[in-house]
Short mmCIF file of C-alpha atoms in Angstrom, two decimals:
data_model
loop_
_atom_site.label_atom_id
_atom_site.label_comp_id
_atom_site.label_asym_id
_atom_site.label_seq_id
_atom_site.Cartn_x
_atom_site.Cartn_y
_atom_site.Cartn_z
CA MET A 1 -18.87 2.62 -21.50
CA ILE A 2 -22.61 2.67 -22.29
CA ASP A 3 -23.96 6.15 -22.95
CA ASN A 4 -27.74 6.49 -22.93
CA GLY A 5 -27.69 10.24 -23.48
CA ALA A 6 -27.55 11.25 -19.83
CA MET A 7 -24.92 13.80 -18.91
CA LYS A 8 -22.24 13.03 -16.34
CA PHE A 9 -19.30 15.39 -15.94
CA ASP A 10 -16.73 12.94 -14.62
CA THR A 11 -14.08 12.78 -17.33
CA GLU A 12 -11.50 14.40 -15.05
CA LYS A 13 -12.21 12.10 -12.12
CA PRO A 14 -10.21 8.96 -11.29
CA ARG A 15 -11.57 5.83 -12.97
CA MET A 16 -12.14 3.74 -9.87
CA GLU A 17 -13.73 0.99 -11.95
CA LEU A 18 -10.27 0.23 -13.33
CA LEU A 19 -9.15 -1.12 -9.95
CA ASP A 20 -9.22 -4.89 -9.62
CA PRO A 21 -11.82 -5.87 -6.99
CA GLU A 22 -10.08 -9.17 -6.19
CA PHE A 23 -6.86 -7.30 -5.40
CA LEU A 24 -8.74 -4.68 -3.37
CA GLU A 25 -10.33 -7.42 -1.30
CA GLU A 26 -6.97 -9.10 -0.59
CA PHE A 27 -5.49 -5.68 0.21
CA ALA A 28 -8.35 -5.04 2.65
CA LYS A 29 -7.77 -8.44 4.27
CA VAL A 30 -4.13 -7.54 4.92
CA MET A 31 -5.20 -4.15 6.30
CA THR A 32 -7.70 -5.92 8.58
CA PHE A 33 -4.99 -8.33 9.75
CA GLY A 34 -2.76 -5.35 10.56
CA ALA A 35 -5.58 -3.54 12.37
CA GLN A 36 -6.13 -6.60 14.56
CA LYS A 37 -2.41 -7.01 15.23
CA TYR A 38 -1.48 -3.36 15.86
CA ALA A 39 -4.74 -1.29 15.94
CA ALA A 40 -6.63 0.39 13.13
CA HIS A 41 -4.70 3.33 11.65
CA ASN A 42 -1.67 2.61 13.85
CA TRP A 43 0.54 3.27 10.82
CA ARG A 44 -0.73 6.87 10.67
CA LYS A 45 1.08 7.62 13.93
CA GLY A 46 4.29 7.66 11.94
CA LEU A 47 6.77 5.05 10.81
CA SER A 48 10.13 5.88 9.33
CA ALA A 49 10.33 5.71 5.57
CA SER A 50 13.26 3.29 5.78
CA ARG A 51 11.27 0.80 7.89
CA LEU A 52 8.39 0.89 5.42
CA ILE A 53 10.75 0.42 2.48
CA GLY A 54 12.46 -2.43 4.34
CA ALA A 55 9.13 -4.17 4.98
CA ALA A 56 8.12 -3.82 1.33
CA MET A 57 11.48 -5.18 0.22
CA ARG A 58 11.19 -8.19 2.54
CA HIS A 59 7.85 -9.07 0.97
CA LEU A 60 9.28 -8.51 -2.52
CA THR A 61 12.25 -10.73 -1.68
CA ALA A 62 9.87 -13.46 -0.56
CA ILE A 63 8.07 -13.15 -3.91
CA LEU A 64 11.42 -13.40 -5.73
CA ARG A 65 12.13 -16.62 -3.80
CA GLY A 66 8.85 -18.01 -5.13
CA GLU A 67 6.84 -17.58 -1.93
CA ASP A 68 3.39 -16.19 -2.73
CA ILE A 69 1.71 -16.29 0.69
CA ASP A 70 2.98 -14.61 3.85
CA PRO A 71 3.25 -17.39 6.46
CA GLU A 72 2.23 -15.17 9.39
CA SER A 73 -0.93 -13.67 7.90
CA GLY A 74 -1.85 -16.26 5.30
CA TYR A 75 -2.35 -13.49 2.75
CA SER A 76 -0.57 -12.57 -0.46
CA HIS A 77 2.89 -11.03 -0.24
CA THR A 78 1.86 -8.72 -3.10
CA ALA A 79 -1.01 -7.36 -0.99
CA HIS A 80 1.47 -6.80 1.85
CA VAL A 81 3.70 -4.87 -0.56
CA ALA A 82 0.69 -2.74 -1.50
CA CYS A 83 0.07 -1.97 2.17
CA CYS A 84 3.68 -0.95 2.66
CA VAL A 85 3.54 1.27 -0.42
CA GLN A 86 0.30 2.87 0.77
CA PHE A 87 1.87 3.55 4.17
CA LEU A 88 5.00 4.98 2.52
CA TYR A 89 2.98 7.20 0.18
CA TRP A 90 0.92 8.55 3.08
CA THR A 91 3.94 8.95 5.35
CA LEU A 92 6.01 10.90 2.81
CA LYS A 93 3.03 13.16 2.11
CA HIS A 94 1.75 13.73 5.66
CA LYS A 95 4.70 13.02 7.97
CA PRO A 96 7.76 14.24 6.04
CA GLU A 97 9.71 14.46 9.30
CA THR A 98 9.85 10.64 9.31
CA ASP A 99 11.69 10.56 5.96
CA ASP A 100 15.01 9.04 6.97
CA ARG A 101 16.05 7.79 3.54
CA PHE A 102 19.73 8.15 2.73
CA LYS A 103 20.29 11.04 0.37
CA LEU A 104 23.53 11.97 -1.32
CA PRO A 105 24.73 15.45 -0.42
CA SER A 106 23.90 18.07 -3.05
CA ALA A 107 26.79 18.87 -5.36
#
């Protein structure tokens, strides 16, 4: 980081410059594809955690099989996984009532 003597109190802030712009662009393309298919922010209405996990796992399984590009969208399976993870993160935080994951009973 170049420091020319100016003060900037941002050491506690997230380092957004560490994010890969190429990945962010592919991620945005998948989000745009989803917005056209379902409607923008449709996922915020609430999807069960298990469905989001299942979707992420299907994309991961495709990657394990050696398939890099989702045939329906034409975009990277890894970007689709990122979308699923974003949806899951948001859902667990803001719609906990949709958390239908199997949990072992407490001992």
